[in-house]
mmCIF file of C-alpha atoms in Angstrom:
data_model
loop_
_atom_site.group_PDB
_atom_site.id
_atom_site.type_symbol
_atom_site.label_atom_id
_atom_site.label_comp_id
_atom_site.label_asym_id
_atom_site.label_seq_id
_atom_site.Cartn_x
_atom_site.Cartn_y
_atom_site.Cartn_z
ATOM 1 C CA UNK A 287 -20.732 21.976 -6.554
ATOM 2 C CA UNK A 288 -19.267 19.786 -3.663
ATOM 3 C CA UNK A 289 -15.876 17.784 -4.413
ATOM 4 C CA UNK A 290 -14.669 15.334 -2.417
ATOM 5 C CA UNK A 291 -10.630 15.091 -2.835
ATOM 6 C CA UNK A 292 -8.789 11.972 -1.396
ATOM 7 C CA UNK A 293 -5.976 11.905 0.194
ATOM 8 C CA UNK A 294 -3.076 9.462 0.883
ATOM 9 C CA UNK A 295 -0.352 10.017 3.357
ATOM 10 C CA UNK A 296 2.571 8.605 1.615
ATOM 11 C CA UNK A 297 6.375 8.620 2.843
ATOM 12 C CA UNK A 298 8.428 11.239 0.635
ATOM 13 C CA UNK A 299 10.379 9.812 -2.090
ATOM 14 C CA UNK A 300 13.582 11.092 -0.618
ATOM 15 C CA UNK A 301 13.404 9.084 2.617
ATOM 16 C CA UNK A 302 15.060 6.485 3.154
ATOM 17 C CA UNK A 303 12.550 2.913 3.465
ATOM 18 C CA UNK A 304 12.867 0.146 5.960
ATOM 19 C CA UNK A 305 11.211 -2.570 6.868
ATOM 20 C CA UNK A 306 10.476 -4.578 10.442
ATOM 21 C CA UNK A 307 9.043 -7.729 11.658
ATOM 22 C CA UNK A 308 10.705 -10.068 9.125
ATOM 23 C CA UNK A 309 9.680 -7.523 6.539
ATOM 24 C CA UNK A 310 6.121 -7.948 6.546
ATOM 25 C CA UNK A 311 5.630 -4.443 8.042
ATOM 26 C CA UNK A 312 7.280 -0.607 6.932
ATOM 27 C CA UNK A 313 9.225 1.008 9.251
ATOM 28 C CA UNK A 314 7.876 4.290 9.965
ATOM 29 C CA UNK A 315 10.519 5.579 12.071
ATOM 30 C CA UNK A 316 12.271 8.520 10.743
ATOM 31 C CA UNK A 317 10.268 8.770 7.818
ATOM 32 C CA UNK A 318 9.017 12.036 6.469
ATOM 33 C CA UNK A 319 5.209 11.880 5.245
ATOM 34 C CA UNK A 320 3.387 13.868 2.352
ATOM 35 C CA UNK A 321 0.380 14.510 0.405
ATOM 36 C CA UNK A 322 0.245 12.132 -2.124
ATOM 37 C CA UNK A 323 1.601 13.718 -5.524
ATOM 38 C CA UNK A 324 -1.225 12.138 -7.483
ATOM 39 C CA UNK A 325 -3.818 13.845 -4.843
ATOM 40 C CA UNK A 326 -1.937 17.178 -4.747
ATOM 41 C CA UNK A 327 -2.871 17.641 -8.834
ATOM 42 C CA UNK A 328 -6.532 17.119 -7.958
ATOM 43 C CA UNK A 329 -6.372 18.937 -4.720
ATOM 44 C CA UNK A 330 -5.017 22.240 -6.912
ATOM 45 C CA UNK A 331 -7.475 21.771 -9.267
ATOM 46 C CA UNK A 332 -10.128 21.404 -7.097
ATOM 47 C CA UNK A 333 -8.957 24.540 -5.675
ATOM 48 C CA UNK A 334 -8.924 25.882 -9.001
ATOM 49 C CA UNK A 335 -13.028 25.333 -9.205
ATOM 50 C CA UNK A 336 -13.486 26.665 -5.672
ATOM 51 C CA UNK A 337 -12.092 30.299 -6.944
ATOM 52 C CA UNK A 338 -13.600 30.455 -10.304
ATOM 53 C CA UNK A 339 -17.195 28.729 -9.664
ATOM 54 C CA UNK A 340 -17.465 28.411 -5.736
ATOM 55 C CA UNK A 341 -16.989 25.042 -5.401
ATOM 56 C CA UNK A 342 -17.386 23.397 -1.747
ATOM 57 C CA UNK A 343 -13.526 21.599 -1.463
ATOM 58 C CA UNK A 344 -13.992 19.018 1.719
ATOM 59 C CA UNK A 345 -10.490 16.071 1.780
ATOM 60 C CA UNK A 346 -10.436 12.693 2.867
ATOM 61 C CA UNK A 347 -7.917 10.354 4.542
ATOM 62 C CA UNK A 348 -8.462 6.968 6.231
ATOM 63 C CA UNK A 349 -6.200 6.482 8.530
ATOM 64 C CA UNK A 350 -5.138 7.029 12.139
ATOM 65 C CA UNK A 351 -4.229 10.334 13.875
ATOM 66 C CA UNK A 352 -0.477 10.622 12.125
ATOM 67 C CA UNK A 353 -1.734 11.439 9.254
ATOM 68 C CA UNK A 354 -4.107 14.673 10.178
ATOM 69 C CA UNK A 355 -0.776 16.816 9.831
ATOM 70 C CA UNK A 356 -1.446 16.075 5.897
ATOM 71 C CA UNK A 357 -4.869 16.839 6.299
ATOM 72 C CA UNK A 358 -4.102 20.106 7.835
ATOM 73 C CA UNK A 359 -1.518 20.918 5.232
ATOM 74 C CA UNK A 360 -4.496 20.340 2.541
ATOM 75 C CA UNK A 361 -6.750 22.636 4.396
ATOM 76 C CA UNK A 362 -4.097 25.082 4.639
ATOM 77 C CA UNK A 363 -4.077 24.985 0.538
ATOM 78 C CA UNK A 364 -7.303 25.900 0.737
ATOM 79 C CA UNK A 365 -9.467 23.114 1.201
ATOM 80 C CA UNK A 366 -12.877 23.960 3.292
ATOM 81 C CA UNK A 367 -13.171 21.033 5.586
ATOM 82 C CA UNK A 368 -11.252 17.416 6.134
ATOM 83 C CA UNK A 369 -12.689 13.933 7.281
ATOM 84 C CA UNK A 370 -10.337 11.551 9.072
ATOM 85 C CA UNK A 371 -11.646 7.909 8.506
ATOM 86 C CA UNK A 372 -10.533 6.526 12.074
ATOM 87 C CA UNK A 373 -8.997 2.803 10.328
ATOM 88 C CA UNK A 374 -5.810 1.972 9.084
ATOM 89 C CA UNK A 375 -5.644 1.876 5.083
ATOM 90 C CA UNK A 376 -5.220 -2.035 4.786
ATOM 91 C CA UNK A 377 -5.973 -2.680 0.945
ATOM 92 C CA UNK A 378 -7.493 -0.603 -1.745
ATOM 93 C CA UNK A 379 -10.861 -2.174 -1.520
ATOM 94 C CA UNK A 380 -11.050 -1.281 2.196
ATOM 95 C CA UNK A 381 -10.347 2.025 1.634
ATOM 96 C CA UNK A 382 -12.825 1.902 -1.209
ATOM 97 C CA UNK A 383 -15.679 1.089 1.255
ATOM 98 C CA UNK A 384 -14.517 3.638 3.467
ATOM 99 C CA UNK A 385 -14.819 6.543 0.947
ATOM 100 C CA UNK A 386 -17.581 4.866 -0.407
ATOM 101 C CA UNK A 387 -19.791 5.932 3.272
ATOM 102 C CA UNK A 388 -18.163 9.259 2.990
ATOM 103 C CA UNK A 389 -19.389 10.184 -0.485
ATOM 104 C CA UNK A 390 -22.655 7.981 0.146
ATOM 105 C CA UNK A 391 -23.619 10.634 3.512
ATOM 106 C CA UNK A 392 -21.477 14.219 1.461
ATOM 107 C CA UNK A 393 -23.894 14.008 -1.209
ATOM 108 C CA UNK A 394 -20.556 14.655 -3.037
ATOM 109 C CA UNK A 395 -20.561 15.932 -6.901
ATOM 110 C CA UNK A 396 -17.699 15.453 -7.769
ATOM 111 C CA UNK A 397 -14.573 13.155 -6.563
ATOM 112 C CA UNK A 398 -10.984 13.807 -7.362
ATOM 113 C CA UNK A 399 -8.652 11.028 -6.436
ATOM 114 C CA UNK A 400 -5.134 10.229 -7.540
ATOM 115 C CA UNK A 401 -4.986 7.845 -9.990
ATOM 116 C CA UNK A 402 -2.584 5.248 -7.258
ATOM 117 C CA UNK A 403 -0.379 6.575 -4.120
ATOM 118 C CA UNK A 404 3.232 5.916 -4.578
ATOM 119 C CA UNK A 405 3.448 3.912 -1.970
ATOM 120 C CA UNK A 406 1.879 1.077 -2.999
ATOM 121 C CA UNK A 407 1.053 2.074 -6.404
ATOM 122 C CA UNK A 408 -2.079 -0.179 -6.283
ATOM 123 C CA UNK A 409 -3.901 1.938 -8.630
ATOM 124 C CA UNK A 410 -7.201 0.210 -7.494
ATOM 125 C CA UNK A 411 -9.285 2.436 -5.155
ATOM 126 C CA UNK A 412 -11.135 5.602 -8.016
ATOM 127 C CA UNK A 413 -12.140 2.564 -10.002
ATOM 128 C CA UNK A 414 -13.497 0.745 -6.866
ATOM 129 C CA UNK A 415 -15.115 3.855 -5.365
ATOM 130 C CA UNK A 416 -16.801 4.934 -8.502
ATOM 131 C CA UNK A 417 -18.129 1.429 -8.707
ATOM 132 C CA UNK A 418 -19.130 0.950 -4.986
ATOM 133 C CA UNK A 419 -21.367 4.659 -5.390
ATOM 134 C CA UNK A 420 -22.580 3.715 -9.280
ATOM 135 C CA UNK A 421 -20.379 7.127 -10.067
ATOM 136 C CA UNK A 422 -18.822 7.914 -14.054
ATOM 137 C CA UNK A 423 -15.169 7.247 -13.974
ATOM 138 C CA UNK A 424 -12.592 8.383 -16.131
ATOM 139 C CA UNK A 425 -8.823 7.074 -14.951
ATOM 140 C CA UNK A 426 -5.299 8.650 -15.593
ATOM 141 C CA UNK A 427 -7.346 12.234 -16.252
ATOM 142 C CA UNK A 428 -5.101 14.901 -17.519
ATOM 143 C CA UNK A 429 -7.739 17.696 -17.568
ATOM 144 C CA UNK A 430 -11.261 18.535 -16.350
ATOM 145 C CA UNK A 431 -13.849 21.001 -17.006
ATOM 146 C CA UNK A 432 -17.067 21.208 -15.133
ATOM 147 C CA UNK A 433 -20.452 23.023 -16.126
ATOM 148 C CA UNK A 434 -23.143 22.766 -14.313
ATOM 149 C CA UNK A 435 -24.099 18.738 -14.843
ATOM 150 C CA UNK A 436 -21.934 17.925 -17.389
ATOM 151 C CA UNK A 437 -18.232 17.579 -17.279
ATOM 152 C CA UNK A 438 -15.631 17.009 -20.017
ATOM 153 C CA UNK A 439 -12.086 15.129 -19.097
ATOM 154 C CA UNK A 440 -9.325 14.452 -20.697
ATOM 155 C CA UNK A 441 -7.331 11.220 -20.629
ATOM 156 C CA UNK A 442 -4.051 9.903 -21.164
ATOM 157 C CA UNK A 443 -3.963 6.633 -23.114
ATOM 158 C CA UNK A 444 -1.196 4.873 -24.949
ATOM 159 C CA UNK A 445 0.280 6.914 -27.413
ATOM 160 C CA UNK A 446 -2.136 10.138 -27.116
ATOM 161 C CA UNK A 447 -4.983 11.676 -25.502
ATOM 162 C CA UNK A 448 -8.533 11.226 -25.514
ATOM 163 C CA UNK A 449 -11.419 13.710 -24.520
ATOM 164 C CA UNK A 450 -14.516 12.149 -23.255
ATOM 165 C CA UNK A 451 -17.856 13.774 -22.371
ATOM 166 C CA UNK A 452 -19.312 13.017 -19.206
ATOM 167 C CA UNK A 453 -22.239 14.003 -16.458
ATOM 168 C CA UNK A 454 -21.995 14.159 -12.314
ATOM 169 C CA UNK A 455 -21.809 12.570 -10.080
ATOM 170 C CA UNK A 456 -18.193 11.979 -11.124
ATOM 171 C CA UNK A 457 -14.991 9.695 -9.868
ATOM 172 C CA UNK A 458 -11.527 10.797 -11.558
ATOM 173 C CA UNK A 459 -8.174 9.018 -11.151
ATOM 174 C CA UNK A 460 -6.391 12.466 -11.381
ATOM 175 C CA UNK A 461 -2.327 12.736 -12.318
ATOM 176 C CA UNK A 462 -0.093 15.016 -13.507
ATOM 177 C CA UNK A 463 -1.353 17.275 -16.459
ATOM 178 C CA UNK A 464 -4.339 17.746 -14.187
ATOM 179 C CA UNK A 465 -2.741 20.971 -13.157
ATOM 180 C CA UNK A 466 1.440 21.079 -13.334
ATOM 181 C CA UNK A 467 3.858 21.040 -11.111
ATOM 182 C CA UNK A 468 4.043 24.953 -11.354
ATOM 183 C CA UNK A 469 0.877 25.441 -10.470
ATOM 184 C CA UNK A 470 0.859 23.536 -6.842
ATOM 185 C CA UNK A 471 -0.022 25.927 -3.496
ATOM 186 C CA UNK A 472 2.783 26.012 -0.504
ATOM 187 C CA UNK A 473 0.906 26.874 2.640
ATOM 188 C CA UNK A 474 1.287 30.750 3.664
ATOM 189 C CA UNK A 475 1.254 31.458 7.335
ATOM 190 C CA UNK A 476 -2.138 33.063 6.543
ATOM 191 C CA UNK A 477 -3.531 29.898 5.391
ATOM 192 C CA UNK A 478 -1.629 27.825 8.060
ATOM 193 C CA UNK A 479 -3.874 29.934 10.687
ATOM 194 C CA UNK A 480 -6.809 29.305 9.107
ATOM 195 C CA UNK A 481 -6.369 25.628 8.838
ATOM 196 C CA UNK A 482 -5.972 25.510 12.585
ATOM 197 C CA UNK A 483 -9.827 26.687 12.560
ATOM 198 C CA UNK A 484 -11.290 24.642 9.728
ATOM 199 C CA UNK A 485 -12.953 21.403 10.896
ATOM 200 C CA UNK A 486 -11.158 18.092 10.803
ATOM 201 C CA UNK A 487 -13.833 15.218 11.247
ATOM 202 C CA UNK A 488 -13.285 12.232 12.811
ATOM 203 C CA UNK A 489 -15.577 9.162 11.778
ATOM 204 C CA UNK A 490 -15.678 5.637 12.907
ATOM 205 C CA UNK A 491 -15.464 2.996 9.832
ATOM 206 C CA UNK A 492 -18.115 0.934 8.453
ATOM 207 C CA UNK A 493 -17.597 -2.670 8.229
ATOM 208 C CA UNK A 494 -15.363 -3.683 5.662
ATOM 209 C CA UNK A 495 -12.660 -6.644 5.005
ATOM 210 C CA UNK A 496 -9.473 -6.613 3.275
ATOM 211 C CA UNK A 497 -9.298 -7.917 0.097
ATOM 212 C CA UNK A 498 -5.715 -8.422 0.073
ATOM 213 C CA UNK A 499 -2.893 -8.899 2.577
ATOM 214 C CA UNK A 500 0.865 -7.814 2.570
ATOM 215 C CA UNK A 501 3.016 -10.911 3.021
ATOM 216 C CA UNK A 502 6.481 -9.537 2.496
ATOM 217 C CA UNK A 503 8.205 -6.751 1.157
ATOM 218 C CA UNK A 504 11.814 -6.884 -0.037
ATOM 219 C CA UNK A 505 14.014 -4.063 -1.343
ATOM 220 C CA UNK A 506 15.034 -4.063 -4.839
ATOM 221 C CA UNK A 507 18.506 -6.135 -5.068
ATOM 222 C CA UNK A 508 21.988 -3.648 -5.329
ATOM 223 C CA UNK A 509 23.227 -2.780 -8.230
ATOM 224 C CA UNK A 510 26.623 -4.984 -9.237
ATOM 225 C CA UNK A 511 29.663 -3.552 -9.227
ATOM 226 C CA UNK A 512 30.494 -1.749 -12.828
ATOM 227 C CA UNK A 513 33.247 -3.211 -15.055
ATOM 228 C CA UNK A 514 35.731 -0.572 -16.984
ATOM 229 C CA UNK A 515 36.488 -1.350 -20.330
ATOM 230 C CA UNK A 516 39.917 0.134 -22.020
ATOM 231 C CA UNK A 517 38.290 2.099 -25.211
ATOM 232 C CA UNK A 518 41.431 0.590 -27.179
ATOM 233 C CA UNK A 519 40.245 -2.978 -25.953
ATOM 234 C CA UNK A 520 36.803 -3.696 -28.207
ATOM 235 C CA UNK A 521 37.415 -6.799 -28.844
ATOM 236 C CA UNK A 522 36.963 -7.303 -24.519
ATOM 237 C CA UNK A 523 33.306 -4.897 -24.586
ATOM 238 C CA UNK A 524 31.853 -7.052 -26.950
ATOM 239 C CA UNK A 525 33.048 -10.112 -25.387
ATOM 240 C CA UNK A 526 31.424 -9.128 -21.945
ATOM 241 C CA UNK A 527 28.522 -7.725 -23.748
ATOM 242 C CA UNK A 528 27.457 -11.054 -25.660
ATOM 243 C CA UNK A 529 28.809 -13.454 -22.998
ATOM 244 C CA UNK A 530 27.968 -11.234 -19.927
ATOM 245 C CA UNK A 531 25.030 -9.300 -20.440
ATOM 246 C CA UNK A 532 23.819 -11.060 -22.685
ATOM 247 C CA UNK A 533 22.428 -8.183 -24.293
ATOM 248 C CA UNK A 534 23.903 -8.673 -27.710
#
């Protein structure tokens, strides 16, 4: 079986976001970049069907060169190979036709994606991809078992789960549940020497234009200062709570 995993290179939620250029663009500067969390589920689990059934495990990114350190870290995991789409991730259909070559020319089983990037949280791009290659989809997948042709997922949908019975060639919008958080690979030094062997390709990108455009961003507004209320004054709580908030 050959899977295809893709992954975004996405700031770390602990850094500390910016804007420049009349905040139409993100400010990269000083701003620590990671696999996508969504992409590191389905990464593990494709890892997981690489040990027990010899699954081929190639990633994907499309972007520019800064982001091969995340492609590294992915083969270091344990992924076999890694394919650098040489264009900047613009929108979610973009990247769509992008992946959409790469799958196309892989001959690809199987493709694990995260069900949206937390940077942008489009959520677009599995759906797209699956569409664009005339792949079975199944979104927000919580579990997946492959034999042979046939695959069975599991989904998470308002107020349960659903199991669903499927075939390959497969797209999944993978999250957590895939595999948890316990169960994610660090990079040993032994597999941090390997990746420096592995193959990272580098391929130009087909035509393709944006679907959507960034106009502005704008940082959520700060939080008001917070009011202290005497416990022996109730009479004053529900005063600012009705008149105030509003919320009564």
């Amino acid at each position: 079986m050959k899977i295809l995993v893709c992954i975004s290179h996405v700031p770390d939620t602990t850094s500390k976001i910016n804007f420049t250029d009349g905040d139409t663009k993100f400010d990269t500067n000083g701003v620590q970049f990671v696999i996508n969390p969504n992409d590191e589920f389905g990464l593990t689990r494709a890892m997981w069907f690489k040990e027990k059934q010899g699954a081929n495990v190639t990633v994907v990114n499309v972007g520019g060169a800064e982001t091969e350190p995340t492609l590294r870290k992915a083969l270091a995991i344990g992924a076999d190979a890694a394919i650098r789409v040489n264009t900047p991730a613009t929108d979610g259909f973009s990247v769509a036709k992008q992946l959409a070559k790469i799958v196309e020319d892989g001959g690809y089983d199987l493709v694990i994606a995260g069900r949206e990037s937390i940077d942008y949280n489009g959520g677009m791009v599995p759906g797209m991809l699956a569409g664009l290659t005339n792949a079975n989809f199944v979104n927000n997948c919580i579990g997946l078992e492959v034999d042979g042709t046939s695959a069975t997922a599991t989904r998470e949908i308002d107020g349960g789960k659903e199991t669903v019975s499927t075939s390959l060639p497969l797209v999944i919008g993978g999250q957590k549940g895939l595999v948890e958080e316990s169960d994610l690979k660090i990079p040993n030094m032994r597999g941090i020497m390997m990746a420096r062997k592995k193959p990272l390709t580098i391929t130009e990108p087909v035509d393709a234009n944006a679907g959507t455009d960034s106009v502005s961003f704008e940082k959520p507004a700060p939080k008001g200062a917070v009011k202290l209320v005497s416990p022996d004054n109730l009479d004053e709580l529900v005063d600012l709570l009705h008149n105030e908030a509003k919320v009564i």
